[in-house]
Coordinates of C-alpha atoms in Angstrom, one line a residue:
X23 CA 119.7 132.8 105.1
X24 CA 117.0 133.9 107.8
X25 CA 116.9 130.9 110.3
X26 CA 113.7 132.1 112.1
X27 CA 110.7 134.1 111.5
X28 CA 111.7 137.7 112.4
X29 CA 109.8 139.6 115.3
X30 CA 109.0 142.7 112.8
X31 CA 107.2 140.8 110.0
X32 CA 105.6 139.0 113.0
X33 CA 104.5 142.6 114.7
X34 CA 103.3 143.6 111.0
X35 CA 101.0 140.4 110.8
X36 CA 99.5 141.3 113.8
X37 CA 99.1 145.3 113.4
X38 CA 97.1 144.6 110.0
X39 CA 95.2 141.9 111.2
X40 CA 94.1 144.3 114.4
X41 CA 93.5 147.2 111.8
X42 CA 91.8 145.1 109.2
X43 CA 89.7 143.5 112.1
X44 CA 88.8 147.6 113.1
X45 CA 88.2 148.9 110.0
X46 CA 85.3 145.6 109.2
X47 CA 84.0 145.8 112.5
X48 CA 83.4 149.8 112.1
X49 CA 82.5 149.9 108.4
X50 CA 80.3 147.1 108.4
X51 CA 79.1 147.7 112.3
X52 CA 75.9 146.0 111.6
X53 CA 77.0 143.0 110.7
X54 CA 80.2 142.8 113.0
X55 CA 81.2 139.2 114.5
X56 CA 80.1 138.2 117.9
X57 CA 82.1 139.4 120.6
X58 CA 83.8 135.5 121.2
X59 CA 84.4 135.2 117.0
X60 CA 86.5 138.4 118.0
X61 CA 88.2 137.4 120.7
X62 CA 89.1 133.4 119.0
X63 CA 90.3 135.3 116.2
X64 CA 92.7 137.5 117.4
X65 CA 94.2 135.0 120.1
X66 CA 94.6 132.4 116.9
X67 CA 96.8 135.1 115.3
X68 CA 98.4 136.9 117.9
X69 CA 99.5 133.0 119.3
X70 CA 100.2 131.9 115.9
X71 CA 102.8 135.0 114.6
X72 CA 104.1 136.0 118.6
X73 CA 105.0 132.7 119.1
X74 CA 106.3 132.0 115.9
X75 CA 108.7 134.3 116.0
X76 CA 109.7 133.0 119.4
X77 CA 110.1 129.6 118.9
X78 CA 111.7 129.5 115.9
X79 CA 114.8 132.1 117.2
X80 CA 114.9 130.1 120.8
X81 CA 115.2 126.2 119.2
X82 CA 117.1 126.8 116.3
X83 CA 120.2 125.8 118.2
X84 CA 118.6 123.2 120.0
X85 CA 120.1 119.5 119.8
X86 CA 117.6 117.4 117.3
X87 CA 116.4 115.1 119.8
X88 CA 115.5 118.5 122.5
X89 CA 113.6 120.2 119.6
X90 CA 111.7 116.8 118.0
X91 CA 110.5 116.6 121.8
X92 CA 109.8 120.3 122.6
X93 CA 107.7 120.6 119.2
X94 CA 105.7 117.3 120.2
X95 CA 104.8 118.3 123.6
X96 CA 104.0 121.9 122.8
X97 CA 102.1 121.1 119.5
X98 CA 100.3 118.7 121.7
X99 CA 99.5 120.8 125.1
X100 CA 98.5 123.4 122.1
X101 CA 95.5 120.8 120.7
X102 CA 94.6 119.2 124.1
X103 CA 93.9 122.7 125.5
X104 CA 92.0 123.4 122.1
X105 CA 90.1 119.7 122.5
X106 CA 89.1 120.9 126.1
X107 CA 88.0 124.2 125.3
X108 CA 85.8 123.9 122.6
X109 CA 84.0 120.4 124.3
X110 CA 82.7 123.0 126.8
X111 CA 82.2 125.7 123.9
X112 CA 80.4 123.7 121.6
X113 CA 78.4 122.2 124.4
X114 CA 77.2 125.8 125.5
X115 CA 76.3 127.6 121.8
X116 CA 75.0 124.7 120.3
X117 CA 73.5 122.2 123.4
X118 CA 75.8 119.2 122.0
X119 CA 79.9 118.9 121.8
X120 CA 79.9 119.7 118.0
X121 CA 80.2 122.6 116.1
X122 CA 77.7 125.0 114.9
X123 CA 75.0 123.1 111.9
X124 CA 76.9 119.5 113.3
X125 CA 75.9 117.6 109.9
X126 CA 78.8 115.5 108.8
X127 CA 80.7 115.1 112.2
X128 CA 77.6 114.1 113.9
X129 CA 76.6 112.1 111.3
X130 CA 79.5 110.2 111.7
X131 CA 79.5 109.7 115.3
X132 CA 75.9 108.2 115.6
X133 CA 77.0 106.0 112.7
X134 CA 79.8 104.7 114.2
X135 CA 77.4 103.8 117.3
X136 CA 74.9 102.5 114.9
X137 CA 77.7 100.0 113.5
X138 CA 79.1 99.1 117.1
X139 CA 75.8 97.8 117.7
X140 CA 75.2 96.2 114.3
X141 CA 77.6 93.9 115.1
X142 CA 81.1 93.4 113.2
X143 CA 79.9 91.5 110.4
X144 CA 76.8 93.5 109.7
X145 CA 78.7 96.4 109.7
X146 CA 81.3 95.6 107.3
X147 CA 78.9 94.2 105.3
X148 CA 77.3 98.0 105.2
X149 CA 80.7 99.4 104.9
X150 CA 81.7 97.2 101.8
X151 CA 78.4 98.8 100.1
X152 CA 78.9 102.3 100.7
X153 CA 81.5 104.3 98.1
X154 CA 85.2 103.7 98.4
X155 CA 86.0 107.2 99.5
X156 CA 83.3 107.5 102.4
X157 CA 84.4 104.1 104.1
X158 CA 88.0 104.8 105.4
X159 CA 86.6 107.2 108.4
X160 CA 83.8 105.4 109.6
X161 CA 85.6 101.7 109.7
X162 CA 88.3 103.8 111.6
X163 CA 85.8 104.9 114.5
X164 CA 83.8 102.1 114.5
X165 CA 87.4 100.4 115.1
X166 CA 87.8 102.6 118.2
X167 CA 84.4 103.2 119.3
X168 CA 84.7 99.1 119.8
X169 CA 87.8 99.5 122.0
X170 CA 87.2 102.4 124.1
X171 CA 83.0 103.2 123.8
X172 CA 81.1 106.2 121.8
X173 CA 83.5 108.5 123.9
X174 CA 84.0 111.8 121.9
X175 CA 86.5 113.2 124.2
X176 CA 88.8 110.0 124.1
X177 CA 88.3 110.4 120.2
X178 CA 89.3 114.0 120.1
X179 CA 92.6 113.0 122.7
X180 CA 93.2 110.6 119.9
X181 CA 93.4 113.5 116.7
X182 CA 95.2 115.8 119.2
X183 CA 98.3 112.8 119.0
X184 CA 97.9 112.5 115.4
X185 CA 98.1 116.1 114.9
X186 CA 100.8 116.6 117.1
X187 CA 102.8 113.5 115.4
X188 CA 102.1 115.0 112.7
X189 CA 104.4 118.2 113.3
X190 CA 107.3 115.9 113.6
X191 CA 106.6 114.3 110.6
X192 CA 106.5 117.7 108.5
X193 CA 109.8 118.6 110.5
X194 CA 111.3 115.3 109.0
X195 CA 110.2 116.2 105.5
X196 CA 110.8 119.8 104.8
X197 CA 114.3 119.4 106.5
X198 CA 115.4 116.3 103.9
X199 CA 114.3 118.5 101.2
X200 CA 114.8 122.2 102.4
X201 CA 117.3 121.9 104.8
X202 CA 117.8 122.2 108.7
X203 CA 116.6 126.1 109.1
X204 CA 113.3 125.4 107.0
X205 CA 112.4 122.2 108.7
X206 CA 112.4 123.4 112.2
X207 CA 110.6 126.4 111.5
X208 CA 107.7 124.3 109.2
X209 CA 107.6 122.1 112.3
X210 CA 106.6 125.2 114.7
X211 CA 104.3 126.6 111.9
X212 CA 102.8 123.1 112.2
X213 CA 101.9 123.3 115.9
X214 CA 100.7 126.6 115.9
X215 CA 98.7 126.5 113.0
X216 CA 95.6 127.3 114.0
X217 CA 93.0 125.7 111.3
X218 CA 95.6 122.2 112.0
X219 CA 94.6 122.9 115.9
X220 CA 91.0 123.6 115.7
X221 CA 90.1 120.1 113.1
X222 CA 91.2 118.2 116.7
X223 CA 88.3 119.6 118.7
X224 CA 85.6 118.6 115.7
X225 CA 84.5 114.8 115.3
X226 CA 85.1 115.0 111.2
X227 CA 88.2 113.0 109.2
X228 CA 90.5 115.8 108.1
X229 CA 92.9 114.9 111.1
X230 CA 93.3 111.3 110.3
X231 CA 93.3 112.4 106.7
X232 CA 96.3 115.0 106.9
X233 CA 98.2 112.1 109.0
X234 CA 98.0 109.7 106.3
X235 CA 98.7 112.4 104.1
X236 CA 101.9 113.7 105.5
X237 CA 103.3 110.3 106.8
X238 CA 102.8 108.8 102.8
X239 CA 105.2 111.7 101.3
X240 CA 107.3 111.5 104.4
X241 CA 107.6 108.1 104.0
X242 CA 108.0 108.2 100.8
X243 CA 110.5 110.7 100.8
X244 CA 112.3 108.9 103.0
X245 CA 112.5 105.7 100.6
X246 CA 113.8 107.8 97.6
X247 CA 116.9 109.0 99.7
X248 CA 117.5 105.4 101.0
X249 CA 120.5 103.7 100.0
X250 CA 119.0 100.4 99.4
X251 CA 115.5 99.6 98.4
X252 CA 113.5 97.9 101.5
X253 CA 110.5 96.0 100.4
X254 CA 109.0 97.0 104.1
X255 CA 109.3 100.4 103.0
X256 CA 107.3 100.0 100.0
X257 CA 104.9 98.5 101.1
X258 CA 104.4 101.0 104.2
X259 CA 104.2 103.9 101.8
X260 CA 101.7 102.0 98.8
X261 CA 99.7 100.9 102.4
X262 CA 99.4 104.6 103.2
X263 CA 98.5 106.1 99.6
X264 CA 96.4 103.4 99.2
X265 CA 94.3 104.0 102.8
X266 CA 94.2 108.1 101.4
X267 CA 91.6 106.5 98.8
X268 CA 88.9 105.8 101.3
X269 CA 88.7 109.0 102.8
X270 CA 88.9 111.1 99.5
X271 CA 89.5 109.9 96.5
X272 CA 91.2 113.3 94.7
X273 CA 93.9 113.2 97.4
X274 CA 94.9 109.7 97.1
X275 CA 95.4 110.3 93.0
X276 CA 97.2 113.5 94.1
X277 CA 99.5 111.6 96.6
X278 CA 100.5 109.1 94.4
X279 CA 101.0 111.8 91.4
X280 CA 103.5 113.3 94.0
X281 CA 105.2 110.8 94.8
X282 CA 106.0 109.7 91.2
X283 CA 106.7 112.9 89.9
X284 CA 109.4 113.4 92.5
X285 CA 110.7 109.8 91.2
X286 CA 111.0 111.4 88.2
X287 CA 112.5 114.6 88.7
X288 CA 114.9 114.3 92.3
X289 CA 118.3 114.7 92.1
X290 CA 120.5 112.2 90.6
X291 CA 122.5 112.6 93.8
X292 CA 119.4 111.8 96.3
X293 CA 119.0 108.2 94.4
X294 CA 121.0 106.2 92.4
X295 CA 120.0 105.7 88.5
X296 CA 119.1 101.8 89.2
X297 CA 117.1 102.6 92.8
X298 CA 115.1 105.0 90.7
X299 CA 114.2 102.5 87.7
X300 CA 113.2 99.6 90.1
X301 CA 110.9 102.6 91.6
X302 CA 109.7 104.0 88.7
X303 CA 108.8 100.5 87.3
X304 CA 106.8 99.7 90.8
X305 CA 104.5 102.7 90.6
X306 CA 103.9 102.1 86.9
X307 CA 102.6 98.7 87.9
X308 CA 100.9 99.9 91.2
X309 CA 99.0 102.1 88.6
X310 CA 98.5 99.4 86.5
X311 CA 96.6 97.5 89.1
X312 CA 94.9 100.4 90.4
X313 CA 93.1 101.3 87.1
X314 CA 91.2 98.1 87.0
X315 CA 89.3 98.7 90.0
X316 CA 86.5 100.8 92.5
X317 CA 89.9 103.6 92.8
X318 CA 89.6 104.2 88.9
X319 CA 85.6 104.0 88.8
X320 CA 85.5 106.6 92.0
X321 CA 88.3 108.7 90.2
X322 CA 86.6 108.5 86.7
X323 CA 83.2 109.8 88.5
X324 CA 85.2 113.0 90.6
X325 CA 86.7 114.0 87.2
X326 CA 83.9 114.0 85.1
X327 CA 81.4 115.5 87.5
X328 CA 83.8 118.3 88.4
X329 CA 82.6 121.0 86.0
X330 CA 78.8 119.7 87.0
X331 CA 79.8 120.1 90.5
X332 CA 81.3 123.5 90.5
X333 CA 78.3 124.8 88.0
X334 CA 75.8 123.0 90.9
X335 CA 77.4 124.5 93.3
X336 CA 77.5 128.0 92.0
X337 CA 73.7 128.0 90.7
X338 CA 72.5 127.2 94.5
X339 CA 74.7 130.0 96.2
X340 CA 73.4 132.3 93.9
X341 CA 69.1 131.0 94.6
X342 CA 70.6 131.6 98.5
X343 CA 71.0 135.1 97.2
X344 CA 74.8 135.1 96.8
X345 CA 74.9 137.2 93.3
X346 CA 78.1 137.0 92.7
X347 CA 78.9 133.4 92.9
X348 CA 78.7 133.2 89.2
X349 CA 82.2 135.0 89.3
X350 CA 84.0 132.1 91.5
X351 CA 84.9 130.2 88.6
X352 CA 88.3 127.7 88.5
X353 CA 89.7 129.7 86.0
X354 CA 89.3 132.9 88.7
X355 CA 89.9 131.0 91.7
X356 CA 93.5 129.0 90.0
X357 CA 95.7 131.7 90.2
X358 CA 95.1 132.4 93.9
X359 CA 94.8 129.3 95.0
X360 CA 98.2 129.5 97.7
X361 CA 96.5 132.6 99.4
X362 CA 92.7 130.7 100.0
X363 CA 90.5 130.2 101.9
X364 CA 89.9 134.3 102.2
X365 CA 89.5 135.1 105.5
X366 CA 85.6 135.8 107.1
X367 CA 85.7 139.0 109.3
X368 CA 81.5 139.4 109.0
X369 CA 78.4 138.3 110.3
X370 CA 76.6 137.1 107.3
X371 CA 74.2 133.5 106.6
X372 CA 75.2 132.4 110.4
X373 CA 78.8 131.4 108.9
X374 CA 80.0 130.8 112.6
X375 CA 82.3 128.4 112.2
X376 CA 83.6 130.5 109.4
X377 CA 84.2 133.5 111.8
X378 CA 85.7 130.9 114.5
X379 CA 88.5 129.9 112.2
X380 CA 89.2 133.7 110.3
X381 CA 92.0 134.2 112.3
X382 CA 93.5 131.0 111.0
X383 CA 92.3 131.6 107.2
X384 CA 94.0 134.9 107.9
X385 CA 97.4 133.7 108.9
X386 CA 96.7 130.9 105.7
X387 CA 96.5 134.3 103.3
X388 CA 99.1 135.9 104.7
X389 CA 101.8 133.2 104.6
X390 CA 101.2 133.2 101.0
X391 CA 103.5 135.9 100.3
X392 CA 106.4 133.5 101.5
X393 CA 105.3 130.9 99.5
X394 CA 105.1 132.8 96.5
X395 CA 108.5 134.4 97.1
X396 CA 109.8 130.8 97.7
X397 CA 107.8 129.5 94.7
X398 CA 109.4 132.2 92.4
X399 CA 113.0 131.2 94.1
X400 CA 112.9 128.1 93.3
X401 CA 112.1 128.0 89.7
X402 CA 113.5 131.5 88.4
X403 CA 116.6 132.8 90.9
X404 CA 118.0 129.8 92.6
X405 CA 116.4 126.9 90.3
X406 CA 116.4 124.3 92.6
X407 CA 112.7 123.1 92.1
X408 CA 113.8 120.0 92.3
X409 CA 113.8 120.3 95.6
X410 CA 110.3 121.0 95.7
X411 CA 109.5 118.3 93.6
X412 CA 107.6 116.3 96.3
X413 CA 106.0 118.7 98.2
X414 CA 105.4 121.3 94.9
X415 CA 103.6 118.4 92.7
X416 CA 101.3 117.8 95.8
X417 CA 100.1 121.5 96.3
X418 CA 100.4 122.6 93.1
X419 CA 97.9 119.3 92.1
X420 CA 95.8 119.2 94.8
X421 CA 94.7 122.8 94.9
X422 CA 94.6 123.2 91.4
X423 CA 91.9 120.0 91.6
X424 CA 89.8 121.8 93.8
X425 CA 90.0 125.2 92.9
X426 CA 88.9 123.3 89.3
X427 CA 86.0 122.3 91.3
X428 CA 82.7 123.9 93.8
X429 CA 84.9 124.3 96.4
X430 CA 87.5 126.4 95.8
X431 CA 87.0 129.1 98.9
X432 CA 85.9 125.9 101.0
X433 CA 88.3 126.2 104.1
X434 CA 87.8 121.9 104.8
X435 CA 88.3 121.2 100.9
X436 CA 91.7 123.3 101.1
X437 CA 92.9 122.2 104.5
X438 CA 94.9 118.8 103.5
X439 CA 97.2 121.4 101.3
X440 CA 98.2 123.7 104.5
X441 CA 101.1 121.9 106.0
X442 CA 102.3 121.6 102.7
X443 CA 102.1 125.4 102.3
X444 CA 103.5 125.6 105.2
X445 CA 106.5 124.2 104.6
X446 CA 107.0 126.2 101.4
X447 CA 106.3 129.5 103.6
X448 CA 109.2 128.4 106.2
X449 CA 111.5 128.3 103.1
X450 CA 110.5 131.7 102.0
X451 CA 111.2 133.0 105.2
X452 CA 114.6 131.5 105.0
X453 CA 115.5 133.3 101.9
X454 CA 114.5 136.7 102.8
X455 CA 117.1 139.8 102.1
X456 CA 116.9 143.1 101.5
X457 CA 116.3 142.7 97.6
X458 CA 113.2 140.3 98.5
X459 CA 111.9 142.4 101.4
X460 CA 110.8 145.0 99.6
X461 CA 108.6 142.9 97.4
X462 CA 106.9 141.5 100.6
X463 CA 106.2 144.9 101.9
X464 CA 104.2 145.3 99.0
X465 CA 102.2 141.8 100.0
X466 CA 102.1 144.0 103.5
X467 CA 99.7 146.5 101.5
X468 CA 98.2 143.7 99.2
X469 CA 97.0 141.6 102.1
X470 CA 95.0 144.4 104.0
X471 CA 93.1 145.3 100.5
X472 CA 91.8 141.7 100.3
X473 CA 91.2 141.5 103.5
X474 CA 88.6 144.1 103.7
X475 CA 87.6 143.4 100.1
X476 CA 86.4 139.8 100.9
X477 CA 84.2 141.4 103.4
X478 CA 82.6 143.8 100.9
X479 CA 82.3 140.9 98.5
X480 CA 80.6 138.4 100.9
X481 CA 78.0 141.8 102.0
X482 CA 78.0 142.8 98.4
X483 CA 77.2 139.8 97.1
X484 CA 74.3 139.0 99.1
X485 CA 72.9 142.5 98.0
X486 CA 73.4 143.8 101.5
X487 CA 76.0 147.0 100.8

């Protein structure tokens, strides 16, 4: 077993990324990324694998309490330095702290001001109106912007916590199911991850959304593997699977599909037969009750409009010129759906914030050679899926739904997977050997080719090349 990520594979992520970054920038000249998309990029990847590789070999021996706290603070000075920096960023390329074409985020921060001065009864009486899976965000800021003002930064400081907290709560997760080596090394991928650093300087709900996320299979790990059944801890986790419903709808039916199919499957020897029936019988119920309300009318709605959506979404790219879109189809997109969102290394439809987070997507693609390798593992060599029972049925559902639908390269769609991926990754890196190795050096070669290949489809299918 490999305890931490290895400084070679680390120097080899960074050597192609540098070479892949050359050969777009030369080839494609023309359109080549501004100089500070350049420089974001590579300091996202260089941090991301050089520190990696440092941190995981220097706290592996660390006492629990020593690394829980190291991994906080750093994942937080990480985001707070991130929160800082692109404040002042944003407020010099665009006029206003937002990101580049502000539509949602700033949508949802005049919102929230509009409420606050609505009044609270007026504005729940808005909220109640507006769809299930578009009120969880908004009540949340109107919440705070009534505690502590319309102030953006304080908001940011705020997803920077939750982000960080977050870190420790993957840690928890991935080392109850994976064991020590995996969990501490998910927990550093988890503060350096750069697309889970970047979401804390925009004003949009995936930070709060990933929270819930991770602290409802945490938690509800952590209830499976109890001894006794605690009514608290029932409610705590059906509270938090049940809050994922009003910020989108297709992760809270994930979640809770998750979490039952790990009641299902886990290990006799994690719970007993009679803690698993009581469980089993309280989700069916929970279902039960969910089915008769606005969770089963928004879910009914997502599911059949996801072929209209994807067809919708594919006719408009290609009026935009995009000629190719017709070819991003689920049944294309499905099978590399661990290795998305491809990387954006060009200058093409004023992507920016596309090209501000390639580094990130990079690192997202590469990774996904340890999370097939652990994938493959798990269910063919060592046959201990059941391990990745929780974790797997999230990912492997979640993805799946939205590479099914319009948005299966959309980086924002994809991101409540990552940590997830994450902590698969970690595990692969733990079961590296020789054998092994030499499949990933042909990933090495693989991850170069799509690299630049992306590029030439995003040029070619705008009719540029």
């Amino acid at each position: 077993m490999v305890p931490f990520f290895p400084k070679q594979i680390s120097t080899k992520a960074i050597t192609i990324y540098l070479l892949s970054l050359a050969v777009v920038s030369v080839v494609f000249m023309k359109y080549m990324m501004g100089l500070d998309f350049l420089i974001v990029g590579i300091t996202w990847v260089v941090m991301f694998f050089g520190l990696s590789a440092r941190y995981t070999k220097r706290w592996m021996d660390s006492d629990e309490k020593v690394y829980v706290r190291k991994l906080f603070v750093t994942a937080l000075i990480f985001r707070l330095v991130w929160v800082i920096f692109s404040y002042v960023y944003y407020f010099i390329k665009t006029g206003i702290p937002f990101e580049f074409g502000a539509s949602d985020s700033l949508g949802y921060h005049t919102a929230a001001e509009w409420h606050v001065d609505l009044g609270w009864s007026k504005a729940m009486e808005r909220l109640n109106n507006t769809e299930l899976s578009d009120s969880g965000y908004p009540f949340y800021l109107m919440v705070l912007y009534n505690i502590i003002g319309p102030n953006i930064f304080v908001t940011r400081v705020l997803k920077a916590l939750m982000s960080a907290f977050s870190c420790v709560l993957v840690y928890r997760l991935a080392s109850r199911n994976l064991g020590k080596e995996a969990g501490r090394m998910a927990g550093i991928f988890c503060c350096l991850a750069p697309n889970l650093i970047l979401y804390c300087g925009l004003h949009l709900k995936e930070t709060e959304m990933l929270f819930l996320t991770i602290a409802a299979l945490e938690r509800a790990d952590d209830l499976l593997r109890s001894k006794r059944i605690s009514v608290w801890k029932i409610v705590l986790v059906v509270a938090l699977a049940l809050s994922l419903f009003t910020f989108r709808t297709v992760l809270g039916i994930t979640v809770v599909f998750a979490i039952v199919t790990a009641l299902v499957f886990s290990n006799q020897s994690v719970m007993s037969r009679w803690n698993k029936t009581v469980l089993i019988f309280w989700a069916v119920m929970g279902l039960l009750v969910m089915a008769g309300g606005s969770i089963a009318n928004d879910a009914e709605r997502y599911w059949s409009q996801r072929d209209e959506n994807q067809a919708a979404k594919r006719e408009h790219q290609m009026r935009k010129g995009v000629k190719w879109a017709k070819y991003a189809t689920g049944t294309v997109m499905a099978p590399i759906m661990f290795v998305l969102p491809f990387p954006t290394m060009v200058d093409v439809d004023e992507q920016y914030n596309q090209q501000l987070i390639s580094g990130g997507n990079y690192v997202r693609s590469f990774l996904g050679g340890f999370v097939l390798l652990a994938l493959f593992s798990a269910v063919f060599v060592k046959r201990n899926w059941r391990d990745l029972s929780l974790v797997g049925a999230f990912v492997v559902s979640y993805l799946g739904v939205i590479c099914m639908s319009g948005f299966a390269n959309a980086e924002r769609f994809l991101l409540p997977g990552l940590p997830f991926l994450l902590i698969i990754a970690a595990y692969g890196v733990t079961l590296l050997n020789a054998k092994n190795y030499q499949w990933l050096r042909m990933w090495f070669v693989f991850v170069p080719v799509l690299v630049v290949g992306w590029a030439v489809f995003k040029l070619g299918a705008r009719g540029i090349l």
